[in-house]
PDB file of C-alpha atoms and ligand atoms in Angstrom:
ATOM      1  CA  MET E  14     164.586 184.650 251.202  1.00 52.00           C
ATOM      2  CA  GLN E  15     160.926 184.845 250.186  1.00 52.00           C
ATOM      3  CA  CYS E  16     160.150 182.407 247.400  1.00 53.00           C
ATOM      4  CA  LYS E  17     157.070 182.167 245.239  1.00 55.00           C
ATOM      5  CA  VAL E  18     155.562 178.701 245.576  1.00 56.00           C
ATOM      6  CA  ASN E  19     152.790 177.458 243.305  1.00 61.00           C
ATOM      7  CA  VAL E  20     150.248 174.846 244.301  1.00 70.00           C
ATOM      8  CA  VAL E  21     151.750 171.467 243.427  1.00 80.00           C
ATOM      9  CA  ARG E  22     149.815 168.421 244.548  1.00 81.00           C
ATOM     10  CA  ASP E  23     151.007 164.901 245.277  1.00 91.00           C
ATOM     11  CA  LEU E  24     154.431 165.450 243.806  1.00 95.00           C
ATOM     12  CA  ARG E  25     156.626 162.418 243.130  1.00 97.00           C
ATOM     13  CA  ALA E  26     160.200 163.665 242.800  1.00 98.00           C
ATOM     14  CA  VAL E  27     163.768 162.391 242.981  1.00 98.00           C
ATOM     15  CA  LEU E  28     166.299 164.707 244.567  1.00 98.00           C
ATOM     16  CA  SER E  29     169.995 164.327 243.820  1.00 98.00           C
ATOM     17  CA  LEU E  30     171.850 165.918 246.710  1.00 97.00           C
ATOM     18  CA  GLY E  31     175.498 166.724 246.013  1.00 96.00           C
ATOM     19  CA  GLY E  32     177.963 165.466 248.601  1.00 95.00           C
ATOM     20  CA  SER E  33     179.312 169.020 248.783  1.00 94.00           C
ATOM     21  CA  VAL E  34     175.895 170.155 250.039  1.00 96.00           C
ATOM     22  CA  VAL E  35     175.772 167.536 252.799  1.00 96.00           C
ATOM     23  CA  ALA E  36     179.434 167.881 253.801  1.00 92.00           C
ATOM     24  CA  SER E  37     181.199 170.991 252.588  1.00 76.00           C
ATOM     25  CA  PRO E  38     183.890 170.027 253.619  1.00 86.00           C
ATOM     26  CA  GLU E  39     182.759 169.380 257.193  1.00 93.00           C
ATOM     27  CA  ILE E  40     179.490 167.532 257.753  1.00 96.00           C
ATOM     28  CA  ASN E  41     176.818 170.212 257.392  1.00 96.00           C
ATOM     29  CA  LEU E  42     174.573 169.355 260.350  1.00 97.00           C
ATOM     30  CA  GLU E  43     172.512 172.502 260.012  1.00 96.00           C
ATOM     31  CA  PHE E  44     171.690 171.704 256.383  1.00 97.00           C
ATOM     32  CA  ILE E  45     170.944 168.056 257.127  1.00 98.00           C
ATOM     33  CA  SER E  46     168.494 168.825 259.944  1.00 98.00           C
ATOM     34  CA  GLY E  47     166.859 171.608 257.929  1.00 98.00           C
ATOM     35  CA  PHE E  48     166.556 169.240 254.991  1.00 98.00           C
ATOM     36  CA  ALA E  49     164.922 166.583 257.172  1.00 98.00           C
ATOM     37  CA  SER E  50     162.368 169.137 258.426  1.00 98.00           C
ATOM     38  CA  LEU E  51     161.642 170.188 254.835  1.00 98.00           C
ATOM     39  CA  VAL E  52     161.110 166.583 253.727  1.00 98.00           C
ATOM     40  CA  LYS E  53     158.806 165.885 256.676  1.00 97.00           C
ATOM     41  CA  ARG E  54     156.779 169.035 255.917  1.00 97.00           C
ATOM     42  CA  LEU E  55     156.458 168.082 252.239  1.00 97.00           C
ATOM     43  CA  ARG E  56     155.376 164.550 253.118  1.00 97.00           C
ATOM     44  CA  ARG E  57     152.671 165.849 255.434  1.00 96.00           C
ATOM     45  CA  LYS E  58     151.261 167.705 252.403  1.00 95.00           C
ATOM     46  CA  GLY E  59     151.132 164.455 250.431  1.00 95.00           C
ATOM     47  CA  HIS E  60     154.335 164.889 248.418  1.00 97.00           C
ATOM     48  CA  ARG E  61     156.728 161.949 248.048  1.00 97.00           C
ATOM     49  CA  LEU E  62     160.501 162.143 247.658  1.00 98.00           C
ATOM     50  CA  ALA E  63     163.371 159.776 246.959  1.00 98.00           C
ATOM     51  CA  VAL E  64     166.880 161.053 247.663  1.00 98.00           C
ATOM     52  CA  VAL E  65     170.252 160.153 246.137  1.00 98.00           C
ATOM     53  CA  VAL E  66     173.267 161.518 247.997  1.00 98.00           C
ATOM     54  CA  GLY E  67     176.762 162.219 246.614  1.00 97.00           C
ATOM     55  CA  GLY E  68     180.117 161.481 248.198  1.00 96.00           C
ATOM     56  CA  GLY E  69     181.593 164.997 248.491  1.00 95.00           C
ATOM     57  CA  LYS E  70     185.041 165.624 249.922  1.00 94.00           C
ATOM     58  CA  VAL E  71     185.323 162.263 251.667  1.00 95.00           C
ATOM     59  CA  ALA E  72     184.846 160.512 248.315  1.00 96.00           C
ATOM     60  CA  ARG E  73     187.404 162.745 246.606  1.00 96.00           C
ATOM     61  CA  ASP E  74     189.982 162.371 249.414  1.00 96.00           C
ATOM     62  CA  TYR E  75     189.790 158.568 249.335  1.00 97.00           C
ATOM     63  CA  ILE E  76     189.709 158.414 245.546  1.00 98.00           C
ATOM     64  CA  GLY E  77     192.754 160.738 245.350  1.00 97.00           C
ATOM     65  CA  ALA E  78     194.680 158.716 247.903  1.00 98.00           C
ATOM     66  CA  ALA E  79     193.856 155.359 246.312  1.00 98.00           C
ATOM     67  CA  ARG E  80     194.791 156.671 242.866  1.00 97.00           C
ATOM     68  CA  ARG E  81     198.174 157.833 244.173  1.00 98.00           C
ATOM     69  CA  LEU E  82     198.643 154.382 245.676  1.00 98.00           C
ATOM     70  CA  GLY E  83     198.163 152.883 242.219  1.00 98.00           C
ATOM     71  CA  ALA E  84     194.545 151.682 242.428  1.00 98.00           C
ATOM     72  CA  GLU E  85     192.651 151.260 239.167  1.00 97.00           C
ATOM     73  CA  GLU E  86     189.679 153.513 238.354  1.00 96.00           C
ATOM     74  CA  SER E  87     186.912 151.039 239.236  1.00 97.00           C
ATOM     75  CA  PHE E  88     188.540 150.460 242.630  1.00 98.00           C
ATOM     76  CA  CYS E  89     188.554 154.252 243.158  1.00 98.00           C
ATOM     77  CA  ASP E  90     184.886 154.371 242.133  1.00 98.00           C
ATOM     78  CA  GLU E  91     184.100 151.732 244.795  1.00 98.00           C
ATOM     79  CA  LEU E  92     185.628 154.004 247.438  1.00 98.00           C
ATOM     80  CA  GLY E  93     183.485 156.867 246.150  1.00 98.00           C
ATOM     81  CA  ILE E  94     180.385 154.662 246.417  1.00 98.00           C
ATOM     82  CA  LEU E  95     181.194 153.848 250.060  1.00 98.00           C
ATOM     83  CA  ALA E  96     181.397 157.585 250.819  1.00 97.00           C
ATOM     84  CA  THR E  97     178.016 158.231 249.133  1.00 98.00           C
ATOM     85  CA  ARG E  98     176.433 155.512 251.258  1.00 98.00           C
ATOM     86  CA  MET E  99     177.862 157.011 254.450  1.00 97.00           C
ATOM     87  CA  ASN E 100     176.338 160.377 253.522  1.00 97.00           C
ATOM     88  CA  ALA E 101     173.048 158.633 252.713  1.00 98.00           C
ATOM     89  CA  ARG E 102     173.013 157.184 256.220  1.00 98.00           C
ATOM     90  CA  LEU E 103     173.362 160.666 257.718  1.00 97.00           C
ATOM     91  CA  ILE E 104     170.222 161.756 255.882  1.00 98.00           C
ATOM     92  CA  ILE E 105     168.461 158.581 257.077  1.00 98.00           C
ATOM     93  CA  ALA E 106     169.515 159.358 260.658  1.00 98.00           C
ATOM     94  CA  ALA E 107     167.996 162.832 260.350  1.00 98.00           C
ATOM     95  CA  LEU E 108     164.754 161.558 258.774  1.00 98.00           C
ATOM     96  CA  GLY E 109     164.114 158.979 261.520  1.00 97.00           C
ATOM     97  CA  GLY E 110     160.940 156.955 260.928  1.00 96.00           C
ATOM     98  CA  GLU E 111     160.126 158.811 257.675  1.00 97.00           C
ATOM     99  CA  ALA E 112     162.894 156.977 255.802  1.00 98.00           C
ATOM    100  CA  TYR E 113     163.652 153.349 255.014  1.00 97.00           C
ATOM    101  CA  ARG E 114     166.607 152.408 257.225  1.00 97.00           C
ATOM    102  CA  ARG E 115     168.348 150.389 254.546  1.00 97.00           C
ATOM    103  CA  VAL E 116     170.383 152.052 251.784  1.00 98.00           C
ATOM    104  CA  PRO E 117     169.481 150.231 248.544  1.00 98.00           C
ATOM    105  CA  GLU E 118     172.536 149.131 246.609  1.00 98.00           C
ATOM    106  CA  SER E 119     170.780 149.130 243.255  1.00 98.00           C
ATOM    107  CA  VAL E 120     167.920 151.040 241.704  1.00 98.00           C
ATOM    108  CA  GLU E 121     166.121 147.731 240.980  1.00 97.00           C
ATOM    109  CA  GLU E 122     165.671 147.195 244.730  1.00 97.00           C
ATOM    110  CA  VAL E 123     163.568 150.352 245.050  1.00 97.00           C
ATOM    111  CA  LYS E 124     159.887 149.618 244.621  1.00 92.00           C
ATOM    112  CA  GLU E 125     157.770 152.385 246.137  1.00 93.00           C
ATOM    113  CA  TRP E 126     157.415 155.805 247.705  1.00 95.00           C
ATOM    114  CA  GLU E 127     155.771 154.810 250.999  1.00 95.00           C
ATOM    115  CA  LYS E 128     158.739 156.072 253.052  1.00 97.00           C
ATOM    116  CA  VAL E 129     161.700 158.139 251.823  1.00 98.00           C
ATOM    117  CA  VAL E 130     164.247 156.037 249.945  1.00 98.00           C
ATOM    118  CA  VAL E 131     167.736 157.394 250.539  1.00 98.00           C
ATOM    119  CA  MET E 132     170.557 155.882 248.536  1.00 98.00           C
ATOM    120  CA  GLY E 133     174.041 156.650 247.308  1.00 98.00           C
ATOM    121  CA  GLY E 134     175.961 155.088 244.461  1.00 98.00           C
ATOM    122  CA  THR E 135     175.409 151.703 242.858  1.00 98.00           C
ATOM    123  CA  VAL E 136     178.226 150.430 240.637  1.00 98.00           C
ATOM    124  CA  PRO E 137     181.455 151.912 239.221  1.00 98.00           C
ATOM    125  CA  GLY E 138     181.381 153.921 236.005  1.00 96.00           C
ATOM    126  CA  HIS E 139     179.103 156.860 236.759  1.00 96.00           C
ATOM    127  CA  THR E 140     178.159 159.299 239.536  1.00 96.00           C
ATOM    128  CA  THR E 141     175.112 159.644 241.758  1.00 98.00           C
ATOM    129  CA  ASP E 142     173.597 161.995 239.128  1.00 96.00           C
ATOM    130  CA  ALA E 143     173.163 158.957 236.879  1.00 97.00           C
ATOM    131  CA  VAL E 144     171.758 156.943 239.806  1.00 98.00           C
ATOM    132  CA  ALA E 145     169.200 159.715 240.426  1.00 98.00           C
ATOM    133  CA  ALA E 146     168.176 159.720 236.747  1.00 98.00           C
ATOM    134  CA  MET E 147     167.837 155.902 236.807  1.00 98.00           C
ATOM    135  CA  LEU E 148     165.788 156.066 240.004  1.00 98.00           C
ATOM    136  CA  ALA E 149     163.525 158.761 238.531  1.00 98.00           C
ATOM    137  CA  THR E 150     162.950 156.466 235.537  1.00 98.00           C
ATOM    138  CA  LYS E 151     162.337 153.403 237.709  1.00 97.00           C
ATOM    139  CA  LEU E 152     159.861 155.196 239.988  1.00 97.00           C
ATOM    140  CA  LYS E 153     158.269 157.169 237.130  1.00 97.00           C
ATOM    141  CA  ALA E 154     158.980 160.420 238.992  1.00 98.00           C
ATOM    142  CA  GLU E 155     157.569 163.552 237.430  1.00 96.00           C
ATOM    143  CA  LEU E 156     160.559 165.667 238.449  1.00 98.00           C
ATOM    144  CA  LEU E 157     164.293 165.304 239.073  1.00 98.00           C
ATOM    145  CA  VAL E 158     165.991 168.047 241.084  1.00 98.00           C
ATOM    146  CA  ASN E 159     169.766 168.165 241.225  1.00 98.00           C
ATOM    147  CA  ALA E 160     170.919 170.250 244.208  1.00 98.00           C
ATOM    148  CA  THR E 161     174.573 171.100 243.988  1.00 95.00           C
ATOM    149  CA  ASN E 162     177.227 173.656 244.982  1.00 92.00           C
ATOM    150  CA  VAL E 163     176.698 175.793 241.844  1.00 93.00           C
ATOM    151  CA  ASP E 164     173.528 177.794 241.213  1.00 94.00           C
ATOM    152  CA  GLY E 165     172.766 176.210 237.851  1.00 96.00           C
ATOM    153  CA  ILE E 166     174.274 175.060 234.571  1.00 96.00           C
ATOM    154  CA  TYR E 167     176.955 177.264 232.986  1.00 94.00           C
ATOM    155  CA  SER E 168     178.579 177.185 229.544  1.00 92.00           C
ATOM    156  CA  ALA E 169     181.892 176.415 231.339  1.00 88.00           C
ATOM    157  CA  ASP E 170     183.007 175.867 234.929  1.00 86.00           C
ATOM    158  CA  PRO E 171     182.263 179.284 236.522  1.00 85.00           C
ATOM    159  CA  LYS E 172     184.987 178.706 239.146  1.00 83.00           C
ATOM    160  CA  LYS E 173     187.613 178.469 236.408  1.00 87.00           C
ATOM    161  CA  ASN E 174     186.118 180.710 233.742  1.00 89.00           C
ATOM    162  CA  PRO E 175     184.729 184.145 234.732  1.00 88.00           C
ATOM    163  CA  ASP E 176     183.135 184.509 231.263  1.00 91.00           C
ATOM    164  CA  ALA E 177     180.999 181.396 231.711  1.00 92.00           C
ATOM    165  CA  LYS E 178     177.346 182.080 230.914  1.00 93.00           C
ATOM    166  CA  LYS E 179     174.558 180.736 233.108  1.00 96.00           C
ATOM    167  CA  TYR E 180     171.533 179.169 231.454  1.00 97.00           C
ATOM    168  CA  ASP E 181     168.025 179.673 232.832  1.00 97.00           C
ATOM    169  CA  ARG E 182     166.966 176.888 230.441  1.00 97.00           C
ATOM    170  CA  ILE E 183     169.026 174.553 228.299  1.00 97.00           C
ATOM    171  CA  ALA E 184     167.911 171.925 225.798  1.00 97.00           C
ATOM    172  CA  VAL E 185     169.031 168.456 226.826  1.00 97.00           C
ATOM    173  CA  GLU E 186     170.750 168.012 223.424  1.00 95.00           C
ATOM    174  CA  GLU E 187     172.828 171.172 224.081  1.00 95.00           C
ATOM    175  CA  LEU E 188     173.668 169.952 227.566  1.00 95.00           C
ATOM    176  CA  LEU E 189     174.939 166.670 226.141  1.00 94.00           C
ATOM    177  CA  LYS E 190     177.512 168.663 224.134  1.00 91.00           C
ATOM    178  CA  LEU E 191     178.725 170.432 227.306  1.00 90.00           C
ATOM    179  CA  VAL E 192     179.323 167.432 229.572  1.00 90.00           C
ATOM    180  CA  ASP E 193     182.418 165.235 229.683  1.00 79.00           C
ATOM    181  CA  ARG E 194     181.822 162.007 227.849  1.00 80.00           C
ATOM    182  CA  GLU E 195     184.329 159.990 229.772  1.00 84.00           C
ATOM    183  CA  HIS E 196     183.828 158.901 233.367  1.00 86.00           C
ATOM    184  CA  LYS E 197     186.682 159.250 235.854  1.00 89.00           C
ATOM    185  CA  ALA E 198     186.407 158.473 239.582  1.00 92.00           C
ATOM    186  CA  GLY E 199     185.659 161.628 241.586  1.00 88.00           C
ATOM    187  CA  ILE E 200     184.799 163.617 238.443  1.00 84.00           C
ATOM    188  CA  SER E 201     183.374 167.050 239.271  1.00 79.00           C
ATOM    189  CA  ALA E 202     180.734 167.903 236.682  1.00 82.00           C
ATOM    190  CA  ILE E 203     177.363 169.559 237.004  1.00 88.00           C
ATOM    191  CA  LEU E 204     175.721 166.369 235.625  1.00 93.00           C
ATOM    192  CA  ASP E 205     177.528 163.350 234.246  1.00 92.00           C
ATOM    193  CA  ALA E 206     177.052 162.281 230.626  1.00 94.00           C
ATOM    194  CA  LYS E 207     175.214 159.096 231.551  1.00 95.00           C
ATOM    195  CA  ALA E 208     172.720 161.088 233.636  1.00 97.00           C
ATOM    196  CA  VAL E 209     172.073 163.461 230.741  1.00 97.00           C
ATOM    197  CA  ARG E 210     171.518 160.574 228.317  1.00 97.00           C
ATOM    198  CA  ILE E 211     169.014 158.943 230.699  1.00 98.00           C
ATOM    199  CA  ILE E 212     167.243 162.295 231.159  1.00 98.00           C
ATOM    200  CA  GLU E 213     167.043 162.675 227.380  1.00 97.00           C
ATOM    201  CA  GLU E 214     165.885 159.112 226.677  1.00 98.00           C
ATOM    202  CA  ASN E 215     163.206 159.143 229.359  1.00 98.00           C
ATOM    203  CA  ARG E 216     162.193 162.807 228.995  1.00 97.00           C
ATOM    204  CA  ILE E 217     162.648 163.463 232.716  1.00 98.00           C
ATOM    205  CA  ARG E 218     161.786 167.020 233.762  1.00 97.00           C
ATOM    206  CA  THR E 219     165.020 168.186 235.433  1.00 98.00           C
ATOM    207  CA  LEU E 220     166.021 171.249 237.418  1.00 98.00           C
ATOM    208  CA  VAL E 221     169.552 172.065 238.604  1.00 98.00           C
ATOM    209  CA  VAL E 222     169.645 174.376 241.634  1.00 98.00           C
ATOM    210  CA  LYS E 223     171.981 175.542 244.362  1.00 97.00           C
ATOM    211  CA  GLY E 224     171.827 173.261 247.381  1.00 97.00           C
ATOM    212  CA  GLU E 225     170.053 175.718 249.672  1.00 97.00           C
ATOM    213  CA  LEU E 226     166.843 174.676 251.406  1.00 98.00           C
ATOM    214  CA  SER E 227     164.729 177.554 250.054  1.00 98.00           C
ATOM    215  CA  ARG E 228     165.846 176.858 246.471  1.00 98.00           C
ATOM    216  CA  ILE E 229     165.320 173.121 246.787  1.00 98.00           C
ATOM    217  CA  GLU E 230     161.809 173.725 248.118  1.00 98.00           C
ATOM    218  CA  ALA E 231     161.060 176.215 245.344  1.00 97.00           C
ATOM    219  CA  ALA E 232     162.328 173.802 242.688  1.00 98.00           C
ATOM    220  CA  LEU E 233     160.150 171.012 244.048  1.00 97.00           C
ATOM    221  CA  LEU E 234     157.023 173.127 244.430  1.00 96.00           C
ATOM    222  CA  GLY E 235     157.190 175.168 241.246  1.00 94.00           C
ATOM    223  CA  GLY E 236     158.554 178.397 242.758  1.00 95.00           C
ATOM    224  CA  GLU E 237     161.431 180.739 241.882  1.00 96.00           C
ATOM    225  CA  HIS E 238     164.544 178.575 242.246  1.00 97.00           C
ATOM    226  CA  PHE E 239     167.076 180.693 240.300  1.00 97.00           C
ATOM    227  CA  GLY E 240     168.592 177.544 238.796  1.00 97.00           C
ATOM    228  CA  THR E 241     168.515 175.944 235.346  1.00 98.00           C
ATOM    229  CA  GLU E 242     165.735 173.937 233.729  1.00 98.00           C
ATOM    230  CA  VAL E 243     166.850 171.157 231.397  1.00 98.00           C
ATOM    231  CA  VAL E 244     164.330 171.208 228.580  1.00 97.00           C
ATOM    232  CA  VAL E 245     163.463 167.671 227.471  1.00 96.00           C
TER     233      VAL E 245
HETATM  234  P1  UTP B 315     179.430 161.616 243.240  1.00 62.29           P
HETATM  235  O1  UTP B 315     180.343 162.200 242.192  1.00 62.29           O
HETATM  236  O2  UTP B 315     178.081 161.317 242.828  1.00 62.29           O
HETATM  237  O3  UTP B 315     179.450 162.521 244.505  1.00 62.29           O
HETATM  238  O4  UTP B 315     180.081 160.297 243.803  1.00 62.29           O
HETATM  239  P2  UTP B 315     179.597 164.109 244.562  1.00 62.29           P
HETATM  240  O5  UTP B 315     180.862 164.537 243.903  1.00 62.29           O
HETATM  241  O6  UTP B 315     179.425 164.493 245.960  1.00 62.29           O
HETATM  242  O7  UTP B 315     178.387 164.579 243.726  1.00 62.29           O
HETATM  243  P3  UTP B 315     178.145 166.019 243.096  1.00 62.29           P
HETATM  244  O8  UTP B 315     179.119 166.171 241.940  1.00 62.29           O
HETATM  245  O9  UTP B 315     178.382 167.041 244.191  1.00 62.29           O
HETATM  246  O10 UTP B 315     176.713 165.928 242.628  1.00 62.29           O
HETATM  247  C1  UTP B 315     181.452 160.242 244.183  1.00 62.29           C
HETATM  248  C2  UTP B 315     182.212 159.264 243.325  1.00 62.29           C
HETATM  249  O11 UTP B 315     181.790 157.925 243.623  1.00 62.29           O
HETATM  250  C3  UTP B 315     181.852 157.105 242.468  1.00 62.29           C
HETATM  251  C4  UTP B 315     182.408 157.990 241.358  1.00 62.29           C
HETATM  252  O12 UTP B 315     183.819 157.882 241.331  1.00 62.29           O
HETATM  253  C5  UTP B 315     181.994 159.382 241.821  1.00 62.29           C
HETATM  254  O13 UTP B 315     182.769 160.407 241.238  1.00 62.29           O
HETATM  255  N1  UTP B 315     180.508 156.573 242.149  1.00 62.29           N
HETATM  256  C6  UTP B 315     179.372 157.161 242.635  1.00 62.29           C
HETATM  257  C7  UTP B 315     180.379 155.446 241.346  1.00 62.29           C
HETATM  258  O14 UTP B 315     181.368 154.896 240.849  1.00 62.29           O
HETATM  259  N2  UTP B 315     179.126 154.916 241.093  1.00 62.29           N
HETATM  260  C8  UTP B 315     178.006 155.480 241.593  1.00 62.29           C
HETATM  261  O15 UTP B 315     176.900 154.962 241.346  1.00 62.29           O
HETATM  262  C9  UTP B 315     178.137 156.641 242.369  1.00 62.29           C
END
């Protein structure tokens, strides 16, 4: 696909990469290597990225199993976090020397953009979307891109509701009304409520796009990404 790309200089962006994009359900090696090449290319142009990776199917399988075995929600969340950190390590493997080898366990540990920070979850009670919004705040990123398995934000889950309407732009206050308020381990939502509140409070420019390399690149560089802009 040909995508229009504007001239963006010295971008500082946080990318939230859904686990379903990295492993869907099998580990998506082609995506991961393509993503690593994209990140390297962007860095050569002076752009800087930090990446937060989701847990995908592995997280949901372990959370489902633990829940059936009687585990409490925070215990299930911990399993999800482990899966996110495994996926983060795959991205680190692909990035080689461009990335910090260590997966930070909290946003506070992240200090700079010198190499690519790749992390997963932090603590129970939210998803990696919230971690990405916290990291964007901590690093004063000018953009947050959420790459997921849907091509943007809809008025309802498009997989369950054929009448769901896709937004090209949505005000953050409207988005807050759409998202589930309550956290549950393995929750599948376009953005979790905590992430949306952080985006609102810190006025973080946010784009939600399908997790395809061309759309991620377009979202980062100001091109046609066919996703949704969250207006803050
Ligand atoms: P995510 O929900 O972030 O992964 O984490 P995902 O489903 O792959 O992401 P998206 O929806 O495609 O963007 C998996 C689970 O890990 C736990 C939660 O239970 C979450 O649902 N988790 C993750 C935490 O408890 N804390 C974190 O900081 C991150």
